[in-house]
Tab-separated table of C-alpha atoms in Angstrom:
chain	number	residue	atom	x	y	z
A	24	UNK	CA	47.303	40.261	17.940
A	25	UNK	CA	44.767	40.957	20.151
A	26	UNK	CA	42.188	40.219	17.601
A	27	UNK	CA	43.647	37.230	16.879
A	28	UNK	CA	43.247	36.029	19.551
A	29	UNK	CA	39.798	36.731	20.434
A	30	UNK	CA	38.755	35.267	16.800
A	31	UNK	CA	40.477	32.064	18.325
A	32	UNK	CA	38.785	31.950	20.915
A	33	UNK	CA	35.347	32.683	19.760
A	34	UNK	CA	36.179	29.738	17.306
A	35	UNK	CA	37.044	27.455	19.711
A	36	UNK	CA	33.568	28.298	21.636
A	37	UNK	CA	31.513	27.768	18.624
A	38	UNK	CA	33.239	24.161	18.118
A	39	UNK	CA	33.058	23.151	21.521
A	40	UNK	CA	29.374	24.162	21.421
A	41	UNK	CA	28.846	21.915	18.404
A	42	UNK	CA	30.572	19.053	20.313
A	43	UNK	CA	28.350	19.445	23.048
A	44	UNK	CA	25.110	18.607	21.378
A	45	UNK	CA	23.822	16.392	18.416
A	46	UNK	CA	20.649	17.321	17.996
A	47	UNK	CA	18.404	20.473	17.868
A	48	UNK	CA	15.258	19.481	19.387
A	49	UNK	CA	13.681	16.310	21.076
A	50	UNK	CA	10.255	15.042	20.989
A	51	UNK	CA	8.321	12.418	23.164
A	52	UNK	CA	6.759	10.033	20.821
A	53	UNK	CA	4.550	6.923	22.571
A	54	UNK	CA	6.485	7.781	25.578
A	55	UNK	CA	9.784	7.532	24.340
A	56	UNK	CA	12.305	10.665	24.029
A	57	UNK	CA	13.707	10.692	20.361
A	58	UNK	CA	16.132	13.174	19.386
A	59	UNK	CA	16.619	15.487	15.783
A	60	UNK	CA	18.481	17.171	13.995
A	61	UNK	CA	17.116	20.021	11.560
A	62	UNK	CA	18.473	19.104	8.026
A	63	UNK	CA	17.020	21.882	6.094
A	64	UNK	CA	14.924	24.709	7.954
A	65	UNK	CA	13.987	25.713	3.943
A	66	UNK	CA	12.400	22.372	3.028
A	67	UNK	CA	11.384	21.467	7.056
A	68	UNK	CA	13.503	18.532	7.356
A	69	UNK	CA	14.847	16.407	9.892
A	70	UNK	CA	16.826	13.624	10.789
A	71	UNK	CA	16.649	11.169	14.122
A	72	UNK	CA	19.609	11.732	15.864
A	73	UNK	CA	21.524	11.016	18.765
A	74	UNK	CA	22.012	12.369	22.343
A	75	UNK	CA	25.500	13.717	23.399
A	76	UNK	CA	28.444	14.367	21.140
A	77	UNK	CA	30.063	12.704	18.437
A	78	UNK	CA	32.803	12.052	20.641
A	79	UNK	CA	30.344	10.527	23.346
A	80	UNK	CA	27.587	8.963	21.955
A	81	UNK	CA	24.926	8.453	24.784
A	82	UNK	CA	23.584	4.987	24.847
A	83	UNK	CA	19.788	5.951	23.845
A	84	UNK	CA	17.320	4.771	26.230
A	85	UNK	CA	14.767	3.872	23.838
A	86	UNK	CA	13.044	0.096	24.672
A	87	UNK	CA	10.387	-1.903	23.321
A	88	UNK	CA	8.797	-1.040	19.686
A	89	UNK	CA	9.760	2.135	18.478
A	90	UNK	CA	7.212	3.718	15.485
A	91	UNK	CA	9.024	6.907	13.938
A	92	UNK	CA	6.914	9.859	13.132
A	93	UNK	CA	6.560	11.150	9.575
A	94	UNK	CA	6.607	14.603	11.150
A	95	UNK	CA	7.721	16.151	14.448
A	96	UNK	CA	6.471	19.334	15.356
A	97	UNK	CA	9.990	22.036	17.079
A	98	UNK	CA	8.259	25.240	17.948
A	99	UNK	CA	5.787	26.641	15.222
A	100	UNK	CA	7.294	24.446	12.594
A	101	UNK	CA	6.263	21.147	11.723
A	102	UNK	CA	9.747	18.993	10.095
A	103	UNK	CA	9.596	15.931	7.953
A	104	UNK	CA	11.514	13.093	9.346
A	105	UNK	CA	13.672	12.608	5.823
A	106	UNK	CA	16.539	10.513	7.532
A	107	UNK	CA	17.317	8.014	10.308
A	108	UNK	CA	21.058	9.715	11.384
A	109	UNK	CA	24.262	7.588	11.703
A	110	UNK	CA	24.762	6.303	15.070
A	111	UNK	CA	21.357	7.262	15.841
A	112	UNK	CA	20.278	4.078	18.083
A	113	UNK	CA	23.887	2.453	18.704
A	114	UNK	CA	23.897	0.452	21.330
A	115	UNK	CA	20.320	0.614	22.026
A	116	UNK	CA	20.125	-3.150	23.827
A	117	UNK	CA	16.701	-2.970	24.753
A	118	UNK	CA	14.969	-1.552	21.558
A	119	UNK	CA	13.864	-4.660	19.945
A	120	UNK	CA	11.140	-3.593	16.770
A	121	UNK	CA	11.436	-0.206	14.535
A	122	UNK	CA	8.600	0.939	12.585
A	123	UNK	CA	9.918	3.554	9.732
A	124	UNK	CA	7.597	6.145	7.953
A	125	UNK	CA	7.367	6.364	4.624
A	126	UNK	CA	9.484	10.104	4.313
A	127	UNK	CA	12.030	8.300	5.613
A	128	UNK	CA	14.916	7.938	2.601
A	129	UNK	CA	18.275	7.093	3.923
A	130	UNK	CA	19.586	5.296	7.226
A	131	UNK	CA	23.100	6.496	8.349
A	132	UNK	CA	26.190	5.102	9.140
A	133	UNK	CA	26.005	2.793	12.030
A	134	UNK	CA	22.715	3.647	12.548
A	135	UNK	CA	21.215	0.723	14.717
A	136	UNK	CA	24.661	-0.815	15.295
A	137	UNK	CA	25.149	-2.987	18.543
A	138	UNK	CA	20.668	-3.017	18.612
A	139	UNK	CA	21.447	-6.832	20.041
A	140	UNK	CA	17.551	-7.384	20.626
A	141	UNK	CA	16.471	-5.615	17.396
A	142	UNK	CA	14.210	-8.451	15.969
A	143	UNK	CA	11.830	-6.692	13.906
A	144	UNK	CA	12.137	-3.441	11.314
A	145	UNK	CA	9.219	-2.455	8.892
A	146	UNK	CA	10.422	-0.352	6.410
A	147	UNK	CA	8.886	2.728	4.294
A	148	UNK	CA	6.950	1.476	1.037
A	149	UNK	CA	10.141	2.943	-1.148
A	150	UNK	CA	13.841	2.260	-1.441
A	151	UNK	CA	15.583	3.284	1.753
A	152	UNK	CA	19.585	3.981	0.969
A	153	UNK	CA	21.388	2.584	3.425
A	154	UNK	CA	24.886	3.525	4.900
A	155	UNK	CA	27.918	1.418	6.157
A	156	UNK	CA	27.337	-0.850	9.106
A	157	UNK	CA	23.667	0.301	9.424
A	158	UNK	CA	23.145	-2.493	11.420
A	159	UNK	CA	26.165	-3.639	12.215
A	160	UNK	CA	26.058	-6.252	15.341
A	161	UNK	CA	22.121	-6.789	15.507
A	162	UNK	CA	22.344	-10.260	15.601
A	163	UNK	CA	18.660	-10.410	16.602
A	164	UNK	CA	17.260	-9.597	13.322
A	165	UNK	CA	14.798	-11.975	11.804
A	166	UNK	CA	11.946	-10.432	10.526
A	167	UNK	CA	12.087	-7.558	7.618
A	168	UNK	CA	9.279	-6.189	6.034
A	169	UNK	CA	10.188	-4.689	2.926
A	170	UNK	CA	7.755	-1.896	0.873
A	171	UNK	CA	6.160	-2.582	-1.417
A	172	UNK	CA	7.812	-0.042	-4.135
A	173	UNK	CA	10.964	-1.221	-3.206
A	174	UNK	CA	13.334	-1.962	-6.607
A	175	UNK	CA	16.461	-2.594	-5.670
A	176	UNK	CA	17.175	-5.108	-2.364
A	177	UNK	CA	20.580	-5.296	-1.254
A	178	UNK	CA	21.237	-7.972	1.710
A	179	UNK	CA	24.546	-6.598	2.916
A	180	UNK	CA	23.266	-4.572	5.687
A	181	UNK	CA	21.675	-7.520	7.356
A	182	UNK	CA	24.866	-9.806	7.426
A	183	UNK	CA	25.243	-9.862	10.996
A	184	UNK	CA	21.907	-11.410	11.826
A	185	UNK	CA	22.350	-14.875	13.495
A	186	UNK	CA	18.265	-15.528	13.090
A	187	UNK	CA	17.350	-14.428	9.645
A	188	UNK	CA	15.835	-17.307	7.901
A	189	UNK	CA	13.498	-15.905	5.338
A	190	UNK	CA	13.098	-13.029	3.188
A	191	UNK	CA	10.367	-11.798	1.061
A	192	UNK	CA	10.756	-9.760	-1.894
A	193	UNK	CA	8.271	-7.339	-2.777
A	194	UNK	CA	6.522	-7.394	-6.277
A	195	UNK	CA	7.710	-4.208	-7.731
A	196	UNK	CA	11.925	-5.103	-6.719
A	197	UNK	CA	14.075	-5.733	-10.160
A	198	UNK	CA	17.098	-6.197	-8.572
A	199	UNK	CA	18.258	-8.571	-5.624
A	200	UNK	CA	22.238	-8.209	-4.447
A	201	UNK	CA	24.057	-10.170	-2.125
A	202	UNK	CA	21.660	-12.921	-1.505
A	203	UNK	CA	24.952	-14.806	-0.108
A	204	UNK	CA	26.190	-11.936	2.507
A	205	UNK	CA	23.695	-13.542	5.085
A	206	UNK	CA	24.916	-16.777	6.642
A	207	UNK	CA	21.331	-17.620	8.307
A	208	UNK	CA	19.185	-17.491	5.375
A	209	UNK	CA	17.308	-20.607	4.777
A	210	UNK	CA	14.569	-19.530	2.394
A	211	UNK	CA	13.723	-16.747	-0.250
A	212	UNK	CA	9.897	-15.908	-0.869
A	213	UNK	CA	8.839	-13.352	-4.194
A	214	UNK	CA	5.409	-11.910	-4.243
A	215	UNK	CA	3.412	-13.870	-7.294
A	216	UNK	CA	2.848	-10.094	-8.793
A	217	UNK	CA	6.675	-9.909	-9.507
A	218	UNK	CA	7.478	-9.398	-12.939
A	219	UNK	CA	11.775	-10.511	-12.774
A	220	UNK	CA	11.462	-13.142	-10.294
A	221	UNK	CA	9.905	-16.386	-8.750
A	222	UNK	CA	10.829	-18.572	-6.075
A	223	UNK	CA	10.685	-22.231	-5.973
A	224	UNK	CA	11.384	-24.554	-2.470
A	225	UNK	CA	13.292	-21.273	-1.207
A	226	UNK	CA	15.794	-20.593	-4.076
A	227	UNK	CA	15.874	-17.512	-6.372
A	228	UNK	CA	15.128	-17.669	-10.195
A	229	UNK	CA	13.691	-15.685	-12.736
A	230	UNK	CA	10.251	-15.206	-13.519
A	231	UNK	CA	10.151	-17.972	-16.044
A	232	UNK	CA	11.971	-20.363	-13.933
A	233	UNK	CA	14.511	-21.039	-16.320
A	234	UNK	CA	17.937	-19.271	-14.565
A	235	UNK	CA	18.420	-20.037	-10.957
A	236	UNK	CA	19.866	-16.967	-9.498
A	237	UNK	CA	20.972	-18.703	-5.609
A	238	UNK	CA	20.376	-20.686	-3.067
A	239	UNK	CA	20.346	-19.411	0.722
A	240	UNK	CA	23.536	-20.089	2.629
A	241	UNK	CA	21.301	-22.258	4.735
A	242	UNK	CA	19.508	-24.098	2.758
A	243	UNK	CA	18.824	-27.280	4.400
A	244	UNK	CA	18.268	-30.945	2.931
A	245	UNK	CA	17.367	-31.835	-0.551
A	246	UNK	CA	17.868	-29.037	-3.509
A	247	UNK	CA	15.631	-29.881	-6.221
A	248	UNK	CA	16.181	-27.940	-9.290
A	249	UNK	CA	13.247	-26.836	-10.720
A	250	UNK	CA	12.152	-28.896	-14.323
A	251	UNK	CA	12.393	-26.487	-17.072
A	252	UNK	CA	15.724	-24.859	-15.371
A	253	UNK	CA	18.583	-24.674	-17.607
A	254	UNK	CA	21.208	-22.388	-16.588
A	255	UNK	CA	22.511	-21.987	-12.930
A	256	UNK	CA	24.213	-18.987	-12.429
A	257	UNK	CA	28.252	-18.973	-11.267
A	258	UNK	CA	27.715	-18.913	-7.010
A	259	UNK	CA	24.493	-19.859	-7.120
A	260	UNK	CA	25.132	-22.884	-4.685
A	261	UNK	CA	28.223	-22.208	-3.585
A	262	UNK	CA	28.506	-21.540	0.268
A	263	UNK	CA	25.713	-23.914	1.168
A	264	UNK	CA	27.185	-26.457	3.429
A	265	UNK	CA	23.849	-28.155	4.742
A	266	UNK	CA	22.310	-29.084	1.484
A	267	UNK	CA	22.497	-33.025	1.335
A	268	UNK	CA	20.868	-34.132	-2.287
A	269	UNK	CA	20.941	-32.519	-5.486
A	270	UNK	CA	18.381	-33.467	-8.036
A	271	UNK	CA	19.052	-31.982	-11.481
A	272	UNK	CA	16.839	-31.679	-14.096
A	273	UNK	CA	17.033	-32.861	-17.640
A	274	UNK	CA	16.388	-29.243	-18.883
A	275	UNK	CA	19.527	-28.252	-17.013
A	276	UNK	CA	22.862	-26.827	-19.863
A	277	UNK	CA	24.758	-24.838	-17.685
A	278	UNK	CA	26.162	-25.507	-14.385
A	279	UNK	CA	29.739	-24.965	-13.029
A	280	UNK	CA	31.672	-27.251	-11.013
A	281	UNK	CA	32.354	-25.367	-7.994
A	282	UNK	CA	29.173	-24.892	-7.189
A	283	UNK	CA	29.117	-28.290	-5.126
A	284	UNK	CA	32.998	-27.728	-4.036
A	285	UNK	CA	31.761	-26.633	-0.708
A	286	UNK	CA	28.780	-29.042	0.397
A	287	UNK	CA	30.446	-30.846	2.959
A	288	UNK	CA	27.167	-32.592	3.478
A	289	UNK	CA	26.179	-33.545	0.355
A	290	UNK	CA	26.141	-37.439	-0.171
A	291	UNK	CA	23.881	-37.671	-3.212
A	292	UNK	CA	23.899	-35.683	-6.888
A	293	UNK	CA	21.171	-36.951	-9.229
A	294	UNK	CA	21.156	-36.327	-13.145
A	295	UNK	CA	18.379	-36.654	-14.822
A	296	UNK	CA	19.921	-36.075	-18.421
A	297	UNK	CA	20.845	-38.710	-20.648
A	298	UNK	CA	23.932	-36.591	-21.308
A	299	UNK	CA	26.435	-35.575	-19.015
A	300	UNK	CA	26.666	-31.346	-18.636
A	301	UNK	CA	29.901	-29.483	-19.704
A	302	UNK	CA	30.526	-28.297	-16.038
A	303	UNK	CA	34.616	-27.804	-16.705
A	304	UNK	CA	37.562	-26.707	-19.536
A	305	UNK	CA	41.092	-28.106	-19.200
A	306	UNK	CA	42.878	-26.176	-21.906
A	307	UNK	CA	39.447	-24.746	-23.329
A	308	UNK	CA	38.353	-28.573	-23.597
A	309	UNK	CA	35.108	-28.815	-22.275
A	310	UNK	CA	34.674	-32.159	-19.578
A	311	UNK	CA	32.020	-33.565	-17.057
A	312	UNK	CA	34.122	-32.999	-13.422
A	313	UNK	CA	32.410	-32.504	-10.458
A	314	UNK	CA	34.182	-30.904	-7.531
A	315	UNK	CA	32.978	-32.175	-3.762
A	316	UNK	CA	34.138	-31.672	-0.459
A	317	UNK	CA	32.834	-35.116	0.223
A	318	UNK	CA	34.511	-37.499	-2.497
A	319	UNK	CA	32.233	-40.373	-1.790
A	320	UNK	CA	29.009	-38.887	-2.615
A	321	UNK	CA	26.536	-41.206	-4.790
A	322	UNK	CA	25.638	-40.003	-8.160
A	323	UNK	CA	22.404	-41.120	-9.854
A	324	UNK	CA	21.901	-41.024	-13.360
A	325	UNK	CA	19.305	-42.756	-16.037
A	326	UNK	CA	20.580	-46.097	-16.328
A	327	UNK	CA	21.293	-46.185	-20.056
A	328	UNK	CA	23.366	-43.321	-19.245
A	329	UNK	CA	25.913	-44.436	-16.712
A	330	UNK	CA	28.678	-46.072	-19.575
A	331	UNK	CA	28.365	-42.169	-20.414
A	332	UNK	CA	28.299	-40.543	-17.651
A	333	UNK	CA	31.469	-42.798	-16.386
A	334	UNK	CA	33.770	-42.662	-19.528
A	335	UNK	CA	33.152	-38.760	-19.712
A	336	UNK	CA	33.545	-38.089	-15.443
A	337	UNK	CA	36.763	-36.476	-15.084
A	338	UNK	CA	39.156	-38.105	-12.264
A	339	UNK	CA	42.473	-36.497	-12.570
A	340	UNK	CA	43.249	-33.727	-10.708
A	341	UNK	CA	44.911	-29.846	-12.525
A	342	UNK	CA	44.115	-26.887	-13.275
A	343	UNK	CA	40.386	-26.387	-14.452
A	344	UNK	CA	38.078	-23.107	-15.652
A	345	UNK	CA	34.304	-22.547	-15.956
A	346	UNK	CA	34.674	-20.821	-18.961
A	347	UNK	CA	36.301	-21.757	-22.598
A	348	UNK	CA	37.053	-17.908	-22.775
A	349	UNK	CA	40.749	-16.930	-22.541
A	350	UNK	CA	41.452	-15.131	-19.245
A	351	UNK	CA	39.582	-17.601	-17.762
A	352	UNK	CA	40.631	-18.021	-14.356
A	353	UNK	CA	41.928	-21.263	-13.644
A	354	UNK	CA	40.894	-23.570	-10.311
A	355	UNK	CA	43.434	-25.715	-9.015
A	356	UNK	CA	41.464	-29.119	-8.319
A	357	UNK	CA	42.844	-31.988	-6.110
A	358	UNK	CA	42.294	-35.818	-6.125
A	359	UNK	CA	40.856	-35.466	-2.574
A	360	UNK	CA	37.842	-33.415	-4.178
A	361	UNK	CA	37.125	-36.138	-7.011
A	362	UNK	CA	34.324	-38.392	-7.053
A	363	UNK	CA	35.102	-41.690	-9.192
A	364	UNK	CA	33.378	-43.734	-11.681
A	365	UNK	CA	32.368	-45.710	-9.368
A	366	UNK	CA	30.040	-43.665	-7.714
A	367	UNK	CA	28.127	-43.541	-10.752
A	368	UNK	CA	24.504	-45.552	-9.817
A	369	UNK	CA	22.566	-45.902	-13.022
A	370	UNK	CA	18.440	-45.625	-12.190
A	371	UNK	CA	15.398	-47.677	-14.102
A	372	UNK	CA	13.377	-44.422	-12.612
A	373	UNK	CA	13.542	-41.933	-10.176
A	374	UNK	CA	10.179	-42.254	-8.438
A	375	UNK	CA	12.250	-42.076	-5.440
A	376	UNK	CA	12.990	-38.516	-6.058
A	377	UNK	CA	9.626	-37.702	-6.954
């Protein structure tokens, strides 16, 4: 029993000694005490850590511009710094750039969380993985530089920023996710060398400008769909409440009506087509039907269009889908959310969009 008890207790020491401390070693970079954790002693890794326990997580004193080494030196060893650890910076209110090293690979859980002055992060030249709430709270955020072998950007992480307005994809990313998750976001730049995508006045497309992929939540004023452009993808415009006038090109075949269900400042739509789009099914009929938050909004089409464009504009409220396919789901649409024939302007030209 004896023994028992003293394996207990030695237990109990060894936890509470773990709780005590976070990291293994500190360093003093540019002034500024950072602390790590050894990952692997075998491969001479390290991650930036925090001070305290896990249970009370010292507010880190770290201000200013913070550049984190590639490699810290902890007695006769020198470590790469692999990781940035979760909860590493929470709650650091004064810290307001980060600089990250390229052998940095992952960013932890919570990592910068509640970093309400963090305007600024330049990130390593490859894909960083990122972990839940990495920066949860840092409403600050407005300027990212991304590497330039990043592949895959994913926008989630950013979500809480209150002053992100642009972002620039790198020329080697093939995948972009979440363009939507930031409600800020105003305008989306690629680099010309990228072989998947282009930009045009701040939207997304592909390379060829054909698809457009989204529009920033913030978009402001006058969408012009790029000439050429004939398939908008489902949510593409969806969620972008500032966007005023729509001009849509001739090119254009696919387009959903939802996408404009949520403009509550549009007041104009202009159609360049001589043939209304099939935007809408009712019982896997395909119809024109445009869904607005603002049911007075002007729509412009060629003159020798508008008979068309009138007889074929659907004005009776149901149940609609975006797809012919059965399973579609089905919208419920209301008469409040219908434009009406006459709306419909019909246009000698449209210098006046030009």
């Amino acid at each position: 029993m004896k023994k028992i008890r003293l394996l207990i207790s030695m237990a109990c020491i060894g936890v509470s000694t773990l709780i005590a401390t976070a990291h293994d070693f500190t360093a003093t970079i540019d002034g500024q005490k950072i602390y790590f954790n050894i990952t692997s002693k075998a491969r001479q890794t390290a991650e930036v850590t925090y001070k305290g326990s896990i249970a009370d997580v010292r507010i880190p004193e770290t201000e200013g511009i913070l550049e984190i080494p590639a490699k810290v030196k902890h007695g006769k060893v020198v470590y790469s710094v692999t990781k940035i650890g979760p909860k590493a910076f929470s709650g650091a209110t004064e810290l307001t750039g980060v600089i990250l090293p390229s052998s940095v690979k992952e960013i932890g859980d919570f990592a910068f969380e509640g970093c309400t002055a963090l305007s600024k992060v330049i990130f390593p030249s490859g894909d960083v993985k990122m972990g839940q709430g990495t920066f949860f709270k840092c409403s600050a955020l407005k300027d990212l530089s991304f590497g330039s072998d990043w592949e895959t950007l994913n926008l989630a992480p950013y979500r809480w920023s209150d002053s992100l307005h642009i972002v620039n994809i790198p020329a080697k990313v093939e995948k972009v996710m979440n363009l939507k998750s930031i409600a800020s976001l105003r305008e989306v730049n690629v680099d010309a060398n990228n072989a998947k995508f282009s930009a045009y006045k701040g939207a997304l497309y592909n390379k060829d400008y054909t698809i457009l992929y989204g529009v920033p939540r913030s978009y402001k004023g006058t969408l012009k769909i790029k000439e050429g452009t004939t398939d908008i993808t489902q949510g593409a415009l969806i969620d972008c409440p500032d966007i005023t006038l729509i001009d849509i090109p001739a090119s254009l075949q696919v387009l959903s009506f939802r996408e404009t269900s949520r403009m509550s400042d549009l007041e104009e739509i202009v159609f360049r087509g001589e043939t209304p789009l099939t935007t809408a099914y009712n019982n896997g009929q395909a119809c024109f039907l445009l869904q607005v938050a603002n049911p007075s909004v002007k729509i412009n089409v060629p003159k020798d269009a508008k008979k068309e464009y009138a007889k074929q504009l659907v004005v009776t409220p149901g149940e609609y889908t975006e797809s012919a396919q059965t399973g579609s789901i089905p919208y419920m649409v209301e008469a409040a959310s219908l434009p009406q024939a006459k709306n419909i302007k019909g246009l000698k030209n449209f210098n006046d969009y030009d």
